[in-house]
Amino acid sequence: MAPSILIVGATGNTGRALTETLPTLLKASKTLQDHRVIALTRSLASPAAQQLTTIPGVEVVEKNWKDINTTWLREHSVARAFIASAVEPVQFAYESGFHVAAKNAGVKYVVRISTVESNVRPDCEAYYPRAHWAIEAMLGSPEFEGVQWTSLQPNAFLSFIIHPAVEFAKRHRKTGGQGDQETLRLMVSKDVPVGLVNADDVGIFAAHLLAVDDPTPHNKAKYVLNGPEDTTGTEIVELVENEIGGPVKNVTFEDVSVVTEFFEPELRSDSLVISVEHAMEPAWEGKSKASTTSKEVLEIAAPKGRLVDLWKQMLEG
């Protein structure tokens, strides 16, 4: 069986663009032309998975990545892998298990999604950056010398941050302005610039790494990915006001009150989940500007996604 490149999270924020980009890059590779691309999904019936089945050179496989073990990786001849694990309290347990299985199965190179560089430390108040720090420490240990790896540390995703603004504008369209007294809640600061990144750009960069003939120069690297420009809360409000044809009367900045809504209801009162509210603090402190992007990212596949373009796309979506 020909060796394969496994994409865990193929239907997710970064995985879709990666899956669309990788097969073309492999065709141009000197050593990876024969590698298959396996895109993992929990449901083949989902619209996102069905879309992936139309990409030439991609085999979509239904399996929960948390159930992957050494035997499964060997059976599918996985030589390289990408993993974007979900932000959840058990993240470290499941992702570390995946890396152990990959090591034992002889997987040669893994590209993983981490989080904002300023947060990846053992004393971060938000829980999940500590998990990313621990996984990077594990992969950097002598026990994992046989597996090459790269950790991507993207800024907050642009789509996630502007989603409340997009929904605010869409509701205004439907109501004709009758809901103007509602509050627009934005997680970014009013005037502190932050280099929000389009998730597609992160996936495209990951694809370039997975398609490189020799990943050695990227082994143990931690690359910071920001968008090509800085954004402020004021700029997002201006987009909304241009769309609705008038001022937004009520706005709160640095508002993370909606973060827990992205978790299952039974978890929203959990202390770990609530700690996610601290995750945006580096952005408020001006530590996550576009200028902090790693030079390797700019050289290989510089992010291109801009606020205005994604705003239009999401508004019409």
PDB file of C-alpha atoms in Angstrom:
ATOM      1  CA  MET A   1       0.000   0.000   0.000  1.00  0.00           C
ATOM      2  CA  ALA A   2       1.266   3.472  -0.881  1.00  0.00           C
ATOM      3  CA  PRO A   3       2.161   5.691   2.073  1.00  0.00           C
ATOM      4  CA  SER A   4      -0.423   8.231   3.167  1.00  0.00           C
ATOM      5  CA  ILE A   5      -0.735  11.672   4.727  1.00  0.00           C
ATOM      6  CA  LEU A   6      -3.482  11.774   7.343  1.00  0.00           C
ATOM      7  CA  ILE A   7      -5.549  14.904   7.974  1.00  0.00           C
ATOM      8  CA  VAL A   8      -7.238  14.924  11.379  1.00  0.00           C
ATOM      9  CA  GLY A   9      -9.784  17.728  11.408  1.00  0.00           C
ATOM     10  CA  ALA A  10     -10.280  17.764   7.645  1.00  0.00           C
ATOM     11  CA  THR A  11     -13.723  19.360   7.874  1.00  0.00           C
ATOM     12  CA  GLY A  12     -12.671  21.930  10.481  1.00  0.00           C
ATOM     13  CA  ASN A  13     -11.560  25.554  10.283  1.00  0.00           C
ATOM     14  CA  THR A  14      -8.047  24.872   9.027  1.00  0.00           C
ATOM     15  CA  GLY A  15      -8.515  21.369   7.626  1.00  0.00           C
ATOM     16  CA  ARG A  16     -10.723  22.256   4.677  1.00  0.00           C
ATOM     17  CA  ALA A  17      -8.212  24.554   2.986  1.00  0.00           C
ATOM     18  CA  LEU A  18      -5.394  22.130   3.783  1.00  0.00           C
ATOM     19  CA  THR A  19      -7.267  19.236   2.171  1.00  0.00           C
ATOM     20  CA  GLU A  20      -8.035  21.295  -0.933  1.00  0.00           C
ATOM     21  CA  THR A  21      -4.419  22.474  -1.290  1.00  0.00           C
ATOM     22  CA  LEU A  22      -2.325  19.405  -0.449  1.00  0.00           C
ATOM     23  CA  PRO A  23      -3.031  17.104  -3.444  1.00  0.00           C
ATOM     24  CA  THR A  24      -1.830  19.722  -5.930  1.00  0.00           C
ATOM     25  CA  LEU A  25       1.356  20.330  -3.960  1.00  0.00           C
ATOM     26  CA  LEU A  26       2.087  16.602  -3.778  1.00  0.00           C
ATOM     27  CA  LYS A  27       1.967  16.325  -7.557  1.00  0.00           C
ATOM     28  CA  ALA A  28       4.877  18.759  -7.762  1.00  0.00           C
ATOM     29  CA  SER A  29       6.916  16.964  -5.085  1.00  0.00           C
ATOM     30  CA  LYS A  30      10.012  14.974  -5.959  1.00  0.00           C
ATOM     31  CA  THR A  31       9.495  12.354  -3.268  1.00  0.00           C
ATOM     32  CA  LEU A  32       5.819  12.440  -2.294  1.00  0.00           C
ATOM     33  CA  GLN A  33       3.981  12.011  -5.583  1.00  0.00           C
ATOM     34  CA  ASP A  34       2.856   8.512  -4.634  1.00  0.00           C
ATOM     35  CA  HIS A  35       1.466   9.540  -1.225  1.00  0.00           C
ATOM     36  CA  ARG A  36      -2.251   9.243  -0.658  1.00  0.00           C
ATOM     37  CA  VAL A  37      -4.263  11.891   1.214  1.00  0.00           C
ATOM     38  CA  ILE A  38      -6.645  10.549   3.878  1.00  0.00           C
ATOM     39  CA  ALA A  39      -9.166  13.092   5.167  1.00  0.00           C
ATOM     40  CA  LEU A  40     -10.787  12.024   8.421  1.00  0.00           C
ATOM     41  CA  THR A  41     -14.413  12.821   9.233  1.00  0.00           C
ATOM     42  CA  ARG A  42     -16.797  11.708  11.952  1.00  0.00           C
ATOM     43  CA  SER A  43     -19.641  11.536   9.424  1.00  0.00           C
ATOM     44  CA  LEU A  44     -19.405  10.835   5.711  1.00  0.00           C
ATOM     45  CA  ALA A  45     -22.960  12.130   5.367  1.00  0.00           C
ATOM     46  CA  SER A  46     -22.111  15.655   6.515  1.00  0.00           C
ATOM     47  CA  PRO A  47     -22.123  18.392   3.822  1.00  0.00           C
ATOM     48  CA  ALA A  48     -18.520  19.293   4.642  1.00  0.00           C
ATOM     49  CA  ALA A  49     -17.375  15.692   4.200  1.00  0.00           C
ATOM     50  CA  GLN A  50     -19.314  15.319   0.971  1.00  0.00           C
ATOM     51  CA  GLN A  51     -17.572  18.384  -0.393  1.00  0.00           C
ATOM     52  CA  LEU A  52     -14.192  16.842   0.371  1.00  0.00           C
ATOM     53  CA  THR A  53     -15.095  13.730  -1.626  1.00  0.00           C
ATOM     54  CA  THR A  54     -15.097  15.857  -4.785  1.00  0.00           C
ATOM     55  CA  ILE A  55     -11.405  16.750  -4.438  1.00  0.00           C
ATOM     56  CA  PRO A  56      -9.226  14.595  -6.732  1.00  0.00           C
ATOM     57  CA  GLY A  57      -6.634  12.582  -4.852  1.00  0.00           C
ATOM     58  CA  VAL A  58      -8.428  12.695  -1.494  1.00  0.00           C
ATOM     59  CA  GLU A  59      -9.829   9.619   0.262  1.00  0.00           C
ATOM     60  CA  VAL A  60     -12.406  10.579   2.873  1.00  0.00           C
ATOM     61  CA  VAL A  61     -12.577   8.106   5.766  1.00  0.00           C
ATOM     62  CA  GLU A  62     -15.205   8.044   8.519  1.00  0.00           C
ATOM     63  CA  LYS A  63     -13.586   7.633  11.926  1.00  0.00           C
ATOM     64  CA  ASN A  64     -13.429   9.481  15.214  1.00  0.00           C
ATOM     65  CA  TRP A  65      -9.780  10.558  15.531  1.00  0.00           C
ATOM     66  CA  LYS A  66      -9.870   9.880  19.265  1.00  0.00           C
ATOM     67  CA  ASP A  67     -10.120   6.170  18.450  1.00  0.00           C
ATOM     68  CA  ILE A  68      -6.987   6.122  16.295  1.00  0.00           C
ATOM     69  CA  ASN A  69      -4.318   3.735  17.562  1.00  0.00           C
ATOM     70  CA  THR A  70      -0.983   2.372  16.418  1.00  0.00           C
ATOM     71  CA  THR A  71      -2.557  -0.524  14.518  1.00  0.00           C
ATOM     72  CA  TRP A  72      -4.878   1.756  12.538  1.00  0.00           C
ATOM     73  CA  LEU A  73      -2.019   4.070  11.551  1.00  0.00           C
ATOM     74  CA  ARG A  74       0.061   1.117  10.380  1.00  0.00           C
ATOM     75  CA  GLU A  75      -2.828  -0.393   8.446  1.00  0.00           C
ATOM     76  CA  HIS A  76      -3.240   2.877   6.566  1.00  0.00           C
ATOM     77  CA  SER A  77       0.517   3.331   6.045  1.00  0.00           C
ATOM     78  CA  VAL A  78       0.456   6.819   7.545  1.00  0.00           C
ATOM     79  CA  ALA A  79       3.815   8.509   6.983  1.00  0.00           C
ATOM     80  CA  ARG A  80       2.840  12.086   7.811  1.00  0.00           C
ATOM     81  CA  ALA A  81      -0.073  13.598   9.699  1.00  0.00           C
ATOM     82  CA  PHE A  82      -1.881  16.833  10.491  1.00  0.00           C
ATOM     83  CA  ILE A  83      -3.909  17.274  13.657  1.00  0.00           C
ATOM     84  CA  ALA A  84      -6.136  20.108  14.829  1.00  0.00           C
ATOM     85  CA  SER A  85      -7.596  18.883  18.109  1.00  0.00           C
ATOM     86  CA  ALA A  86     -10.702  20.455  19.614  1.00  0.00           C
ATOM     87  CA  VAL A  87     -10.553  22.918  22.511  1.00  0.00           C
ATOM     88  CA  GLU A  88     -11.965  20.800  25.305  1.00  0.00           C
ATOM     89  CA  PRO A  89     -10.944  19.853  28.850  1.00  0.00           C
ATOM     90  CA  VAL A  90      -9.678  16.421  27.758  1.00  0.00           C
ATOM     91  CA  GLN A  91      -7.641  17.803  24.857  1.00  0.00           C
ATOM     92  CA  PHE A  92      -4.234  16.845  26.248  1.00  0.00           C
ATOM     93  CA  ALA A  93      -5.247  13.285  27.045  1.00  0.00           C
ATOM     94  CA  TYR A  94      -6.564  12.599  23.542  1.00  0.00           C
ATOM     95  CA  GLU A  95      -3.972  14.474  21.506  1.00  0.00           C
ATOM     96  CA  SER A  96      -1.033  13.135  23.493  1.00  0.00           C
ATOM     97  CA  GLY A  97      -2.450   9.647  22.915  1.00  0.00           C
ATOM     98  CA  PHE A  98      -2.509  10.334  19.182  1.00  0.00           C
ATOM     99  CA  HIS A  99       1.165  11.357  19.219  1.00  0.00           C
ATOM    100  CA  VAL A 100       2.140   8.259  21.180  1.00  0.00           C
ATOM    101  CA  ALA A 101       0.352   6.102  18.609  1.00  0.00           C
ATOM    102  CA  ALA A 102       2.041   8.017  15.778  1.00  0.00           C
ATOM    103  CA  LYS A 103       5.459   7.496  17.350  1.00  0.00           C
ATOM    104  CA  ASN A 104       4.874   3.774  17.802  1.00  0.00           C
ATOM    105  CA  ALA A 105       3.497   3.418  14.274  1.00  0.00           C
ATOM    106  CA  GLY A 106       6.554   5.023  12.697  1.00  0.00           C
ATOM    107  CA  VAL A 107       4.878   8.234  11.495  1.00  0.00           C
ATOM    108  CA  LYS A 108       7.757  10.443  10.352  1.00  0.00           C
ATOM    109  CA  TYR A 109       6.340  13.975  10.459  1.00  0.00           C
ATOM    110  CA  VAL A 110       3.424  15.657  12.230  1.00  0.00           C
ATOM    111  CA  VAL A 111       2.082  19.182  11.790  1.00  0.00           C
ATOM    112  CA  ARG A 112      -0.236  20.297  14.574  1.00  0.00           C
ATOM    113  CA  ILE A 113      -2.337  23.349  15.364  1.00  0.00           C
ATOM    114  CA  SER A 114      -1.493  25.070  18.628  1.00  0.00           C
ATOM    115  CA  THR A 115      -2.764  28.502  19.714  1.00  0.00           C
ATOM    116  CA  VAL A 116      -1.679  32.130  20.201  1.00  0.00           C
ATOM    117  CA  GLU A 117       2.062  32.171  20.902  1.00  0.00           C
ATOM    118  CA  SER A 118       1.824  34.533  23.888  1.00  0.00           C
ATOM    119  CA  ASN A 119      -0.535  32.102  25.618  1.00  0.00           C
ATOM    120  CA  VAL A 120       1.467  28.904  25.121  1.00  0.00           C
ATOM    121  CA  ARG A 121       3.080  28.763  28.540  1.00  0.00           C
ATOM    122  CA  PRO A 122       2.617  26.717  31.727  1.00  0.00           C
ATOM    123  CA  ASP A 123       1.107  29.617  33.701  1.00  0.00           C
ATOM    124  CA  CYS A 124      -1.563  30.773  31.234  1.00  0.00           C
ATOM    125  CA  GLU A 125      -4.865  31.292  33.039  1.00  0.00           C
ATOM    126  CA  ALA A 126      -6.843  29.846  30.123  1.00  0.00           C
ATOM    127  CA  TYR A 127      -6.608  26.059  30.315  1.00  0.00           C
ATOM    128  CA  TYR A 128      -6.166  24.972  26.708  1.00  0.00           C
ATOM    129  CA  PRO A 129      -2.923  26.899  25.989  1.00  0.00           C
ATOM    130  CA  ARG A 130      -1.397  24.983  28.909  1.00  0.00           C
ATOM    131  CA  ALA A 131      -2.396  21.778  27.130  1.00  0.00           C
ATOM    132  CA  HIS A 132      -0.663  22.985  23.958  1.00  0.00           C
ATOM    133  CA  TRP A 133       2.434  23.885  25.979  1.00  0.00           C
ATOM    134  CA  ALA A 134       2.451  20.409  27.516  1.00  0.00           C
ATOM    135  CA  ILE A 135       2.072  18.688  24.137  1.00  0.00           C
ATOM    136  CA  GLU A 136       4.925  20.721  22.658  1.00  0.00           C
ATOM    137  CA  ALA A 137       7.071  19.854  25.679  1.00  0.00           C
ATOM    138  CA  MET A 138       6.206  16.181  25.227  1.00  0.00           C
ATOM    139  CA  LEU A 139       7.065  16.210  21.531  1.00  0.00           C
ATOM    140  CA  GLY A 140      10.340  17.953  22.330  1.00  0.00           C
ATOM    141  CA  SER A 141      11.382  15.249  24.804  1.00  0.00           C
ATOM    142  CA  PRO A 142      14.083  12.651  24.019  1.00  0.00           C
ATOM    143  CA  GLU A 143      11.430   9.931  23.807  1.00  0.00           C
ATOM    144  CA  PHE A 144      10.023  11.533  20.648  1.00  0.00           C
ATOM    145  CA  GLU A 145      13.299  12.102  18.796  1.00  0.00           C
ATOM    146  CA  GLY A 146      12.153   9.706  16.077  1.00  0.00           C
ATOM    147  CA  VAL A 147       9.176  11.893  15.090  1.00  0.00           C
ATOM    148  CA  GLN A 148       9.694  15.204  13.374  1.00  0.00           C
ATOM    149  CA  TRP A 149       7.044  17.808  14.159  1.00  0.00           C
ATOM    150  CA  THR A 150       6.022  21.409  13.671  1.00  0.00           C
ATOM    151  CA  SER A 151       3.598  23.338  15.861  1.00  0.00           C
ATOM    152  CA  LEU A 152       1.604  26.180  14.308  1.00  0.00           C
ATOM    153  CA  GLN A 153       0.633  28.999  16.671  1.00  0.00           C
ATOM    154  CA  PRO A 154      -2.055  31.013  14.889  1.00  0.00           C
ATOM    155  CA  ASN A 155      -3.642  34.184  16.136  1.00  0.00           C
ATOM    156  CA  ALA A 156      -7.378  34.282  16.837  1.00  0.00           C
ATOM    157  CA  PHE A 157      -9.328  33.320  13.733  1.00  0.00           C
ATOM    158  CA  LEU A 158     -10.813  36.276  11.915  1.00  0.00           C
ATOM    159  CA  SER A 159     -14.106  34.485  11.254  1.00  0.00           C
ATOM    160  CA  PHE A 160     -14.548  33.743  14.966  1.00  0.00           C
ATOM    161  CA  ILE A 161     -13.951  37.335  16.018  1.00  0.00           C
ATOM    162  CA  ILE A 162     -16.182  39.028  13.436  1.00  0.00           C
ATOM    163  CA  HIS A 163     -19.010  36.486  13.647  1.00  0.00           C
ATOM    164  CA  PRO A 164     -21.013  38.565  16.182  1.00  0.00           C
ATOM    165  CA  ALA A 165     -20.697  41.620  13.930  1.00  0.00           C
ATOM    166  CA  VAL A 166     -21.821  39.682  10.864  1.00  0.00           C
ATOM    167  CA  GLU A 167     -24.842  38.300  12.700  1.00  0.00           C
ATOM    168  CA  PHE A 168     -25.664  41.783  14.028  1.00  0.00           C
ATOM    169  CA  ALA A 169     -25.730  43.159  10.471  1.00  0.00           C
ATOM    170  CA  LYS A 170     -27.790  40.220   9.177  1.00  0.00           C
ATOM    171  CA  ARG A 171     -30.388  40.702  11.914  1.00  0.00           C
ATOM    172  CA  HIS A 172     -30.594  44.375  11.032  1.00  0.00           C
ATOM    173  CA  ARG A 173     -31.434  43.378   7.457  1.00  0.00           C
ATOM    174  CA  LYS A 174     -34.262  41.134   8.630  1.00  0.00           C
ATOM    175  CA  THR A 175     -35.763  43.510  11.176  1.00  0.00           C
ATOM    176  CA  GLY A 176     -35.286  46.766   9.316  1.00  0.00           C
ATOM    177  CA  GLY A 177     -33.485  48.208  12.305  1.00  0.00           C
ATOM    178  CA  GLN A 178     -36.051  47.307  14.949  1.00  0.00           C
ATOM    179  CA  GLY A 179     -33.355  45.576  16.987  1.00  0.00           C
ATOM    180  CA  ASP A 180     -31.013  48.576  17.046  1.00  0.00           C
ATOM    181  CA  GLN A 181     -30.959  48.645  20.831  1.00  0.00           C
ATOM    182  CA  GLU A 182     -29.226  45.274  21.075  1.00  0.00           C
ATOM    183  CA  THR A 183     -25.590  45.282  22.076  1.00  0.00           C
ATOM    184  CA  LEU A 184     -22.807  44.403  19.637  1.00  0.00           C
ATOM    185  CA  ARG A 185     -20.308  42.378  21.669  1.00  0.00           C
ATOM    186  CA  LEU A 186     -16.767  42.226  20.322  1.00  0.00           C
ATOM    187  CA  MET A 187     -13.902  40.263  21.862  1.00  0.00           C
ATOM    188  CA  VAL A 188     -11.196  42.606  20.543  1.00  0.00           C
ATOM    189  CA  SER A 189     -10.215  45.960  21.993  1.00  0.00           C
ATOM    190  CA  LYS A 190     -11.571  49.215  20.670  1.00  0.00           C
ATOM    191  CA  ASP A 191      -8.218  50.618  19.531  1.00  0.00           C
ATOM    192  CA  VAL A 192      -5.478  48.012  20.212  1.00  0.00           C
ATOM    193  CA  PRO A 193      -4.457  46.430  16.873  1.00  0.00           C
ATOM    194  CA  VAL A 194      -4.408  42.647  16.520  1.00  0.00           C
ATOM    195  CA  GLY A 195      -3.337  40.505  13.543  1.00  0.00           C
ATOM    196  CA  LEU A 196      -6.384  38.258  13.224  1.00  0.00           C
ATOM    197  CA  VAL A 197      -5.771  35.419  10.761  1.00  0.00           C
ATOM    198  CA  ASN A 198      -8.003  33.716   8.218  1.00  0.00           C
ATOM    199  CA  ALA A 199      -8.176  30.013   9.115  1.00  0.00           C
ATOM    200  CA  ASP A 200      -7.791  29.103   5.439  1.00  0.00           C
ATOM    201  CA  ASP A 201      -4.343  30.710   5.411  1.00  0.00           C
ATOM    202  CA  VAL A 202      -3.301  28.505   8.330  1.00  0.00           C
ATOM    203  CA  GLY A 203      -4.473  25.399   6.473  1.00  0.00           C
ATOM    204  CA  ILE A 204      -2.668  26.415   3.296  1.00  0.00           C
ATOM    205  CA  PHE A 205       0.590  26.930   5.187  1.00  0.00           C
ATOM    206  CA  ALA A 206       0.172  23.530   6.852  1.00  0.00           C
ATOM    207  CA  ALA A 207      -0.281  21.961   3.423  1.00  0.00           C
ATOM    208  CA  HIS A 208       3.009  23.435   2.247  1.00  0.00           C
ATOM    209  CA  LEU A 209       4.793  21.950   5.251  1.00  0.00           C
ATOM    210  CA  LEU A 210       3.275  18.502   4.735  1.00  0.00           C
ATOM    211  CA  ALA A 211       4.289  18.574   1.070  1.00  0.00           C
ATOM    212  CA  VAL A 212       7.922  19.546   1.640  1.00  0.00           C
ATOM    213  CA  ASP A 213      10.362  16.867   0.515  1.00  0.00           C
ATOM    214  CA  ASP A 214      12.525  17.155   3.626  1.00  0.00           C
ATOM    215  CA  PRO A 215      10.813  18.489   6.778  1.00  0.00           C
ATOM    216  CA  THR A 216      14.048  18.542   8.776  1.00  0.00           C
ATOM    217  CA  PRO A 217      14.435  22.361   8.647  1.00  0.00           C
ATOM    218  CA  HIS A 218      10.990  22.625  10.262  1.00  0.00           C
ATOM    219  CA  ASN A 219      11.513  19.973  12.922  1.00  0.00           C
ATOM    220  CA  LYS A 220      10.593  21.229  16.417  1.00  0.00           C
ATOM    221  CA  ALA A 221       9.684  24.623  14.960  1.00  0.00           C
ATOM    222  CA  LYS A 222       6.897  26.736  16.412  1.00  0.00           C
ATOM    223  CA  TYR A 223       5.580  29.137  13.796  1.00  0.00           C
ATOM    224  CA  VAL A 224       3.469  32.193  14.584  1.00  0.00           C
ATOM    225  CA  LEU A 225       0.731  32.931  12.048  1.00  0.00           C
ATOM    226  CA  ASN A 226      -1.093  36.257  11.903  1.00  0.00           C
ATOM    227  CA  GLY A 227      -3.104  37.886   9.169  1.00  0.00           C
ATOM    228  CA  PRO A 228      -1.478  40.355   6.737  1.00  0.00           C
ATOM    229  CA  GLU A 229      -2.929  43.372   8.551  1.00  0.00           C
ATOM    230  CA  ASP A 230      -3.893  44.550  12.011  1.00  0.00           C
ATOM    231  CA  THR A 231      -7.526  45.043  12.974  1.00  0.00           C
ATOM    232  CA  THR A 232      -9.223  46.994  15.763  1.00  0.00           C
ATOM    233  CA  GLY A 233     -12.705  46.856  17.219  1.00  0.00           C
ATOM    234  CA  THR A 234     -13.369  50.310  15.818  1.00  0.00           C
ATOM    235  CA  GLU A 235     -12.756  49.048  12.273  1.00  0.00           C
ATOM    236  CA  ILE A 236     -15.201  46.186  12.761  1.00  0.00           C
ATOM    237  CA  VAL A 237     -17.861  48.572  14.058  1.00  0.00           C
ATOM    238  CA  GLU A 238     -17.322  50.775  11.000  1.00  0.00           C
ATOM    239  CA  LEU A 239     -18.013  47.806   8.728  1.00  0.00           C
ATOM    240  CA  VAL A 240     -21.269  47.165  10.558  1.00  0.00           C
ATOM    241  CA  GLU A 241     -22.299  50.814  10.376  1.00  0.00           C
ATOM    242  CA  ASN A 242     -21.563  50.981   6.658  1.00  0.00           C
ATOM    243  CA  GLU A 243     -23.739  47.912   6.151  1.00  0.00           C
ATOM    244  CA  ILE A 244     -26.715  49.074   8.244  1.00  0.00           C
ATOM    245  CA  GLY A 245     -26.490  52.695   7.127  1.00  0.00           C
ATOM    246  CA  GLY A 246     -26.283  54.186  10.595  1.00  0.00           C
ATOM    247  CA  PRO A 247     -24.527  54.096  13.956  1.00  0.00           C
ATOM    248  CA  VAL A 248     -24.336  51.086  16.228  1.00  0.00           C
ATOM    249  CA  LYS A 249     -25.804  52.485  19.428  1.00  0.00           C
ATOM    250  CA  ASN A 250     -24.541  49.899  21.894  1.00  0.00           C
ATOM    251  CA  VAL A 251     -21.094  48.310  21.666  1.00  0.00           C
ATOM    252  CA  THR A 252     -18.937  46.514  24.213  1.00  0.00           C
ATOM    253  CA  PHE A 253     -15.280  45.737  23.532  1.00  0.00           C
ATOM    254  CA  GLU A 254     -13.090  43.102  25.179  1.00  0.00           C
ATOM    255  CA  ASP A 255     -16.347  41.251  25.754  1.00  0.00           C
ATOM    256  CA  VAL A 256     -15.833  37.493  26.126  1.00  0.00           C
ATOM    257  CA  SER A 257     -19.248  36.732  27.583  1.00  0.00           C
ATOM    258  CA  VAL A 258     -20.205  34.580  24.574  1.00  0.00           C
ATOM    259  CA  VAL A 259     -17.126  32.339  24.620  1.00  0.00           C
ATOM    260  CA  THR A 260     -18.667  29.596  26.737  1.00  0.00           C
ATOM    261  CA  GLU A 261     -21.577  29.307  24.282  1.00  0.00           C
ATOM    262  CA  PHE A 262     -19.278  27.380  21.940  1.00  0.00           C
ATOM    263  CA  PHE A 263     -19.162  24.500  24.443  1.00  0.00           C
ATOM    264  CA  GLU A 264     -21.816  21.939  25.223  1.00  0.00           C
ATOM    265  CA  PRO A 265     -24.406  23.276  27.732  1.00  0.00           C
ATOM    266  CA  GLU A 266     -23.344  20.861  30.454  1.00  0.00           C
ATOM    267  CA  LEU A 267     -19.762  22.228  30.310  1.00  0.00           C
ATOM    268  CA  ARG A 268     -20.472  25.959  30.341  1.00  0.00           C
ATOM    269  CA  SER A 269     -20.280  26.291  34.109  1.00  0.00           C
ATOM    270  CA  ASP A 270     -17.103  24.228  34.367  1.00  0.00           C
ATOM    271  CA  SER A 271     -14.181  26.220  35.785  1.00  0.00           C
ATOM    272  CA  LEU A 272     -11.860  25.095  33.000  1.00  0.00           C
ATOM    273  CA  VAL A 273     -14.267  26.228  30.305  1.00  0.00           C
ATOM    274  CA  ILE A 274     -14.815  29.566  32.021  1.00  0.00           C
ATOM    275  CA  SER A 275     -11.033  30.104  32.080  1.00  0.00           C
ATOM    276  CA  VAL A 276     -11.138  30.473  28.281  1.00  0.00           C
ATOM    277  CA  GLU A 277     -12.255  34.050  28.937  1.00  0.00           C
ATOM    278  CA  HIS A 278      -8.578  34.881  29.568  1.00  0.00           C
ATOM    279  CA  ALA A 279      -7.446  33.757  26.111  1.00  0.00           C
ATOM    280  CA  MET A 280      -7.832  37.176  24.436  1.00  0.00           C
ATOM    281  CA  GLU A 281      -5.725  39.058  26.981  1.00  0.00           C
ATOM    282  CA  PRO A 282      -2.500  39.064  24.889  1.00  0.00           C
ATOM    283  CA  ALA A 283      -4.432  40.723  22.065  1.00  0.00           C
ATOM    284  CA  TRP A 284      -5.728  43.419  24.418  1.00  0.00           C
ATOM    285  CA  GLU A 285      -2.151  44.023  25.555  1.00  0.00           C
ATOM    286  CA  GLY A 286      -0.893  44.504  21.980  1.00  0.00           C
ATOM    287  CA  LYS A 287       1.150  41.276  21.935  1.00  0.00           C
ATOM    288  CA  SER A 288      -0.535  39.723  18.888  1.00  0.00           C
ATOM    289  CA  LYS A 289       0.109  42.164  16.080  1.00  0.00           C
ATOM    290  CA  ALA A 290       0.580  41.151  12.441  1.00  0.00           C
ATOM    291  CA  SER A 291       4.274  42.009  12.678  1.00  0.00           C
ATOM    292  CA  THR A 292       4.913  39.009  14.965  1.00  0.00           C
ATOM    293  CA  THR A 293       4.340  36.494  12.132  1.00  0.00           C
ATOM    294  CA  SER A 294       7.281  34.101  11.731  1.00  0.00           C
ATOM    295  CA  LYS A 295       9.543  34.886   8.775  1.00  0.00           C
ATOM    296  CA  GLU A 296       9.279  31.277   7.577  1.00  0.00           C
ATOM    297  CA  VAL A 297       5.532  31.705   7.188  1.00  0.00           C
ATOM    298  CA  LEU A 298       6.010  34.821   5.071  1.00  0.00           C
ATOM    299  CA  GLU A 299       8.582  33.043   2.913  1.00  0.00           C
ATOM    300  CA  ILE A 300       6.616  29.830   2.334  1.00  0.00           C
ATOM    301  CA  ALA A 301       2.941  30.847   2.150  1.00  0.00           C
ATOM    302  CA  ALA A 302       2.255  34.326   3.470  1.00  0.00           C
ATOM    303  CA  PRO A 303      -1.307  34.803   4.796  1.00  0.00           C
ATOM    304  CA  LYS A 304      -3.517  36.841   2.466  1.00  0.00           C
ATOM    305  CA  GLY A 305      -6.954  36.895   4.088  1.00  0.00           C
ATOM    306  CA  ARG A 306      -8.115  40.424   4.903  1.00  0.00           C
ATOM    307  CA  LEU A 307     -10.931  41.684   7.090  1.00  0.00           C
ATOM    308  CA  VAL A 308     -12.939  43.345   4.321  1.00  0.00           C
ATOM    309  CA  ASP A 309     -12.865  40.297   2.063  1.00  0.00           C
ATOM    310  CA  LEU A 310     -13.981  37.820   4.738  1.00  0.00           C
ATOM    311  CA  TRP A 311     -16.590  40.290   5.961  1.00  0.00           C
ATOM    312  CA  LYS A 312     -18.225  40.333   2.520  1.00  0.00           C
ATOM    313  CA  GLN A 313     -17.983  36.548   2.207  1.00  0.00           C
ATOM    314  CA  MET A 314     -19.590  35.873   5.583  1.00  0.00           C
ATOM    315  CA  LEU A 315     -22.231  38.540   5.116  1.00  0.00           C
ATOM    316  CA  GLU A 316     -23.447  36.911   1.922  1.00  0.00           C
ATOM    317  CA  GLY A 317     -23.003  33.357   3.181  1.00  0.00           C
TER     318      GLY A 317
END
